[in-house]
Coordinates of C-alpha atoms in Angstrom, one line a residue:
M1 CA -13.7 -10.1 10.4
T2 CA -13.6 -12.0 14.3
F3 CA -17.9 -12.5 13.5
I4 CA -16.6 -15.0 10.5
K5 CA -15.9 -18.6 11.6
E6 CA -14.8 -20.7 9.1
N7 CA -15.6 -25.0 8.0
V8 CA -19.1 -25.1 10.3
P9 CA -21.2 -28.0 10.3
F10 CA -24.5 -27.6 9.7
K11 CA -25.5 -30.4 12.1
N12 CA -24.8 -27.7 14.7
L13 CA -27.1 -25.1 13.3
T14 CA -30.4 -27.0 12.6
T15 CA -32.7 -28.6 15.0
F16 CA -32.3 -31.6 12.4
K17 CA -29.2 -32.1 13.3
I18 CA -28.5 -33.1 9.8
G19 CA -26.4 -31.3 6.9
G20 CA -22.6 -30.6 5.2
N21 CA -20.5 -28.5 6.2
A22 CA -20.4 -24.5 5.2
R23 CA -16.9 -23.0 4.1
Y24 CA -17.8 -19.7 6.3
L25 CA -20.6 -18.6 9.0
A26 CA -20.9 -14.9 9.5
E27 CA -23.0 -14.2 12.7
V28 CA -24.1 -10.4 12.6
R29 CA -25.2 -8.3 15.7
N30 CA -26.0 -5.1 13.3
K31 CA -26.9 -3.6 9.7
E32 CA -23.0 -2.9 9.6
E33 CA -21.7 -6.3 10.4
L34 CA -24.4 -7.2 8.3
R35 CA -23.2 -5.3 5.0
A36 CA -19.7 -6.3 5.9
A37 CA -20.6 -9.7 5.7
V38 CA -22.5 -9.5 2.4
S39 CA -19.4 -7.8 0.8
F40 CA -16.6 -10.1 1.8
A41 CA -19.0 -12.7 0.2
K42 CA -19.3 -10.6 -2.8
E43 CA -15.7 -9.8 -3.0
K44 CA -14.9 -13.2 -3.3
G45 CA -17.4 -14.6 -5.5
L46 CA -19.5 -16.6 -3.1
P47 CA -22.9 -17.4 -2.5
I48 CA -24.8 -16.4 0.2
F49 CA -27.3 -18.5 2.5
I50 CA -29.1 -16.8 5.2
L51 CA -30.2 -19.0 7.8
G52 CA -32.4 -18.3 11.4
G53 CA -32.9 -21.1 13.9
G54 CA -32.6 -23.6 12.0
S55 CA -35.8 -25.1 12.6
D56 CA -38.1 -25.6 9.6
I57 CA -35.5 -26.3 7.1
L58 CA -33.4 -29.5 5.9
I59 CA -29.8 -29.4 4.6
S60 CA -28.6 -31.0 1.8
D61 CA -25.9 -33.8 2.8
S62 CA -23.6 -31.5 0.8
D63 CA -20.9 -28.6 1.8
F64 CA -21.9 -25.6 0.9
N65 CA -19.0 -23.7 -0.9
G66 CA -20.4 -20.7 0.4
V67 CA -21.1 -17.6 3.2
V68 CA -23.8 -18.5 5.7
I69 CA -25.1 -15.5 7.2
R70 CA -26.9 -15.6 10.8
Y71 CA -28.5 -12.3 12.0
V72 CA -28.3 -12.7 15.6
G73 CA -29.2 -9.2 17.3
D74 CA -32.1 -9.1 19.8
G75 CA -33.6 -6.3 20.8
V76 CA -37.0 -5.8 21.5
S77 CA -39.1 -2.5 22.0
F78 CA -42.7 -1.8 23.0
E79 CA -44.2 2.0 21.9
E80 CA -47.9 2.4 23.1
K81 CA -50.2 3.8 20.9
D82 CA -54.0 4.2 21.4
G83 CA -54.7 0.9 23.6
E84 CA -52.3 -0.9 20.6
V85 CA -48.7 -1.7 21.3
L86 CA -46.2 -1.9 18.2
V87 CA -43.9 -4.3 19.3
V88 CA -40.5 -4.4 17.5
G89 CA -38.0 -7.5 17.4
E90 CA -34.9 -7.9 16.1
A91 CA -34.2 -11.0 13.6
G92 CA -32.1 -12.9 15.9
I93 CA -34.5 -12.8 19.3
D94 CA -35.7 -16.5 20.0
W95 CA -39.3 -16.3 19.0
D96 CA -40.9 -17.9 22.1
K97 CA -38.8 -15.7 24.1
F98 CA -40.9 -12.6 22.1
V99 CA -44.0 -14.0 22.8
K100 CA -43.3 -14.8 26.4
L101 CA -42.0 -11.2 26.8
S102 CA -45.0 -10.0 25.2
V103 CA -47.4 -11.9 27.5
E104 CA -45.6 -10.3 30.5
K105 CA -47.0 -7.3 29.2
N106 CA -50.0 -8.5 29.3
L107 CA -50.5 -7.9 25.2
Q108 CA -52.8 -10.1 23.3
G109 CA -52.3 -11.5 19.8
I110 CA -49.1 -14.2 19.8
E111 CA -49.9 -16.2 22.8
C112 CA -51.0 -19.1 21.0
L113 CA -48.2 -19.0 19.1
S114 CA -45.8 -20.0 22.1
G115 CA -43.3 -22.9 21.9
I116 CA -42.7 -22.2 18.3
P117 CA -38.9 -23.0 17.8
G118 CA -37.1 -20.6 15.8
T119 CA -36.1 -17.1 15.4
V120 CA -38.2 -13.8 15.1
G121 CA -36.4 -13.3 11.6
A122 CA -37.8 -16.6 10.3
S123 CA -41.2 -16.0 11.4
P124 CA -42.5 -14.2 8.7
I125 CA -41.2 -16.7 5.9
Q126 CA -43.3 -19.3 6.9
N127 CA -46.0 -17.0 8.3
I128 CA -45.8 -19.3 11.4
G129 CA -49.3 -20.4 12.8
A130 CA -50.6 -22.7 15.5
Y131 CA -53.6 -23.0 17.5
G132 CA -56.1 -20.6 15.6
Q133 CA -53.6 -17.7 15.6
E134 CA -50.8 -17.0 12.9
L135 CA -48.0 -14.5 12.4
K136 CA -50.4 -12.4 9.8
D137 CA -53.4 -11.7 11.9
T138 CA -50.7 -9.4 14.0
F139 CA -48.2 -8.3 11.2
V140 CA -47.8 -4.7 10.5
S141 CA -44.3 -4.9 8.5
L142 CA -40.6 -5.7 8.3
T143 CA -37.3 -4.5 7.6
A144 CA -34.7 -6.5 5.3
Y145 CA -31.8 -6.2 3.4
D146 CA -31.9 -6.8 0.3
I147 CA -29.1 -8.5 -1.0
R148 CA -29.1 -8.0 -4.7
E149 CA -29.4 -4.7 -4.3
G150 CA -27.3 -4.1 -1.1
K151 CA -29.7 -1.9 0.7
F152 CA -32.1 -1.7 3.3
V153 CA -35.9 -2.4 2.3
N154 CA -39.4 -2.3 4.1
F155 CA -41.9 -4.7 3.6
N156 CA -46.0 -3.8 5.0
K157 CA -48.3 -7.3 5.5
E158 CA -49.6 -7.0 1.6
D159 CA -46.1 -6.8 0.2
C160 CA -45.7 -10.5 2.3
Q161 CA -48.1 -12.2 0.5
F162 CA -49.0 -14.3 3.0
S163 CA -51.1 -16.9 3.0
Y164 CA -51.1 -20.6 5.0
R165 CA -47.3 -21.6 6.0
E166 CA -46.4 -19.2 2.5
S167 CA -44.8 -15.7 1.9
I168 CA -43.5 -14.0 -0.7
F169 CA -39.8 -15.3 0.6
K170 CA -40.9 -18.4 0.0
K171 CA -41.2 -18.0 -3.7
P172 CA -38.4 -19.3 -5.9
E173 CA -37.2 -15.9 -8.1
V174 CA -37.2 -14.4 -4.0
R175 CA -35.7 -16.4 -1.8
G176 CA -32.7 -15.7 -0.6
R177 CA -32.2 -12.3 -1.8
Y178 CA -33.7 -10.7 1.4
L179 CA -32.2 -11.3 5.0
I180 CA -34.9 -9.7 7.7
T181 CA -33.2 -7.7 10.2
D182 CA -36.6 -7.1 12.2
I183 CA -40.2 -7.5 12.3
T184 CA -43.3 -5.1 13.7
L185 CA -46.1 -6.6 15.3
K186 CA -49.3 -4.2 16.6
L187 CA -50.5 -6.2 19.9
R188 CA -53.6 -5.7 21.6
K189 CA -53.4 -4.5 25.5
D190 CA -54.9 -6.1 28.4
S191 CA -57.4 -7.5 25.7
K192 CA -58.8 -11.3 26.9
P193 CA -57.5 -13.8 25.0
V194 CA -59.4 -15.8 22.0
V195 CA -59.7 -19.9 22.2
R196 CA -60.3 -20.6 18.9
Y197 CA -59.1 -24.4 18.6
E198 CA -60.9 -27.1 20.0
S199 CA -58.1 -29.1 21.8
L200 CA -57.1 -25.8 23.3
K201 CA -60.6 -25.5 24.6
T202 CA -60.8 -28.8 25.8
F203 CA -57.5 -28.9 27.5
L204 CA -58.9 -25.7 30.1
K205 CA -62.1 -27.4 30.5
E206 CA -60.2 -29.9 31.8
K207 CA -58.3 -27.7 34.1
N208 CA -61.3 -26.1 35.2
I209 CA -60.0 -22.6 33.3
N210 CA -63.1 -21.4 32.5
N211 CA -61.7 -17.6 31.8
P212 CA -58.4 -17.9 30.7
S213 CA -55.6 -15.0 31.5
L214 CA -52.9 -14.8 28.5
S215 CA -50.5 -16.5 30.4
D216 CA -52.9 -19.2 31.8
L217 CA -53.4 -20.2 27.5
R218 CA -49.4 -19.6 26.7
E219 CA -48.8 -22.4 29.6
A220 CA -52.2 -24.3 28.2
V221 CA -50.2 -24.3 25.0
L222 CA -46.4 -24.9 25.7
E223 CA -48.1 -28.2 27.6
L224 CA -50.2 -28.9 24.7
R225 CA -47.1 -28.8 22.9
G226 CA -44.8 -30.3 24.7
Q227 CA -47.1 -33.8 24.5
K228 CA -47.3 -33.7 21.3
L229 CA -44.2 -32.6 19.9
V230 CA -40.8 -34.1 20.2
D231 CA -37.8 -31.8 22.1
P232 CA -35.1 -31.1 19.0
S233 CA -32.4 -30.6 21.8
V234 CA -33.0 -34.5 22.6
I235 CA -34.5 -36.2 19.3
G236 CA -33.3 -34.7 16.2
N237 CA -36.2 -33.2 13.7
A238 CA -37.9 -30.0 12.0
G239 CA -41.2 -30.0 14.1
S240 CA -44.4 -30.4 11.7
F241 CA -43.1 -31.9 8.7
F242 CA -45.8 -31.3 6.9
K243 CA -48.8 -28.9 6.5
N244 CA -52.0 -29.6 6.7
P245 CA -53.4 -30.1 4.2
I246 CA -56.5 -27.6 2.7
V247 CA -59.1 -29.6 0.8
G248 CA -62.9 -28.8 -0.1
K249 CA -66.0 -29.9 2.1
D250 CA -66.7 -32.7 -0.6
T251 CA -63.6 -34.2 -0.2
V252 CA -64.4 -34.9 3.6
L253 CA -67.9 -35.7 3.1
K254 CA -66.5 -38.5 1.1
L255 CA -63.8 -39.5 3.7
Q256 CA -66.0 -39.5 6.3
K257 CA -68.1 -42.1 4.1
S258 CA -65.2 -44.8 5.2
Y259 CA -63.8 -42.7 8.4
P260 CA -66.3 -41.2 10.5
H261 CA -64.0 -39.9 12.9
I262 CA -61.4 -37.9 10.4
P263 CA -60.7 -34.9 12.3
F264 CA -60.9 -31.5 10.7
F265 CA -60.9 -27.7 11.1
E266 CA -63.4 -25.4 9.4
I267 CA -61.6 -22.2 7.4
N268 CA -63.9 -20.2 5.5
G269 CA -66.4 -20.9 2.6
D270 CA -66.3 -24.5 1.8
K271 CA -62.8 -25.5 2.7
V272 CA -61.6 -27.4 5.5
K273 CA -58.1 -28.4 6.7
V274 CA -57.5 -31.9 7.7
Y275 CA -55.0 -33.1 10.2
A276 CA -51.6 -34.4 8.4
G277 CA -50.8 -36.3 11.7
W278 CA -54.4 -37.8 11.3
L279 CA -53.5 -39.1 7.9
I280 CA -50.0 -40.3 8.5
E281 CA -50.8 -42.3 11.8
H282 CA -53.6 -43.7 9.8
A283 CA -51.6 -45.0 6.8
G284 CA -49.6 -46.9 9.6
W285 CA -46.5 -44.5 9.9
K286 CA -46.4 -43.5 13.5
G287 CA -43.5 -44.8 15.5
K288 CA -42.3 -46.8 11.8
R289 CA -38.0 -46.5 11.0
Y290 CA -36.8 -46.1 7.4
K291 CA -33.2 -46.6 7.7
N292 CA -31.7 -43.8 10.1
T293 CA -34.7 -41.5 10.4
G294 CA -38.2 -42.8 11.1
V295 CA -41.8 -41.0 12.7
S296 CA -42.1 -40.1 16.0
D297 CA -44.2 -42.8 18.1
K298 CA -45.1 -39.4 19.8
N299 CA -46.8 -37.7 16.7
A300 CA -46.7 -39.0 13.3
L301 CA -46.6 -35.4 11.6
V302 CA -42.6 -35.4 12.8
I303 CA -39.9 -37.1 11.1
T304 CA -37.0 -37.6 13.4
N305 CA -32.8 -38.1 13.5
P306 CA -33.3 -40.6 16.3
E307 CA -29.9 -41.1 16.7
G308 CA -28.0 -38.4 14.8
K309 CA -27.1 -40.7 12.1
A310 CA -29.5 -39.8 9.5
T311 CA -28.8 -37.8 6.0
A312 CA -30.7 -35.7 4.3
K313 CA -31.7 -38.1 1.5
E314 CA -33.1 -40.7 3.9
V315 CA -35.4 -38.4 5.4
M316 CA -36.2 -37.1 2.0
E317 CA -36.9 -40.5 0.8
L318 CA -39.0 -41.1 3.8
A319 CA -41.0 -38.1 3.3
V320 CA -41.5 -39.3 -0.3
K321 CA -42.9 -42.7 1.4
I322 CA -45.3 -41.1 3.8
S323 CA -46.7 -38.9 1.1
R324 CA -47.5 -41.5 -1.8
D325 CA -48.7 -43.8 1.2
V326 CA -51.1 -41.1 2.4
Y327 CA -52.3 -40.4 -1.6
K328 CA -52.5 -43.4 -2.3
K329 CA -55.3 -44.6 1.0
F330 CA -56.8 -41.1 1.0
G331 CA -56.3 -39.3 -2.1
V332 CA -55.3 -36.1 -0.1
R333 CA -51.8 -35.2 -1.3
L334 CA -49.2 -34.0 1.6
E335 CA -46.7 -31.2 1.1
P336 CA -43.7 -30.7 3.1
E337 CA -43.7 -27.4 5.9
V338 CA -40.2 -28.2 6.0
Q339 CA -37.7 -26.2 3.3
Y340 CA -35.2 -28.5 1.6
I341 CA -32.3 -26.4 1.2
T342 CA -30.2 -28.6 -1.4
F343 CA -27.6 -25.6 -3.2
N344 CA -28.0 -27.3 -6.7

């Protein structure tokens, strides 16, 4: 099969630029090729690993004796109904390109998710979010191939069990069973953007943009992300390495006694989101190096592979050290947003 390659380095497939070799890589463009790739793996008795844009994972240093499948079909369609538009994106399209196309059509709902790396197919797995928007806010359904049962299935929003940077697809008993081929979102036509995040409000105010359009908001988000995040095409990284911890208001009140300027974002009820980057920076890790890896001096939330020499083991060791120091100083536990793929 022409779409299957042998002995492909994972460092060429992920933004961290880390990982051993994959015995086979199948880049499939449609459902027929997907079925063929799965059959190929099953005939050889090899495990399957599903890969998207490789932007939110840390791959083991060991070689993977199996078949890596990437869905690269990248079509998009729009269907208008009662002032709302159903947008269907194939899994292989770049997420930011998908957002750009929607904003250009003046469709509101995902403009604050501009600039997030990765593919459309990976977006539900992580329930991606930024600047007050999450994928689940506009999500309708997705199509996936059930590798175990050998058939295509549909998931609605409830089926996906979305929560903060979580979904059913990250649960251990489900992980690797489904390959997402497309997602459907419901966006609003000609609606004004909603600005929730203070940093975004401040940025727009400084630019004297009082009545932002969707494209204004997209450009603002892209500029803010550019200031805060490290370009993985220049320095290997997987974006925000840790989730922003969600704690009770009582925890923040205690912390404010020692750290009156600690930033937080109220969610609902008695829950508050504390910024992991602030905690890491104030635990002394911003800009620090550890062996061949380190913490960005631009954003403490980003662990980097500065010279392309870091191993997955070194990154995991650094993440453990950071988590330990944050807990020791603040009593707040950090959880990785990046998924560890170890092939054990």
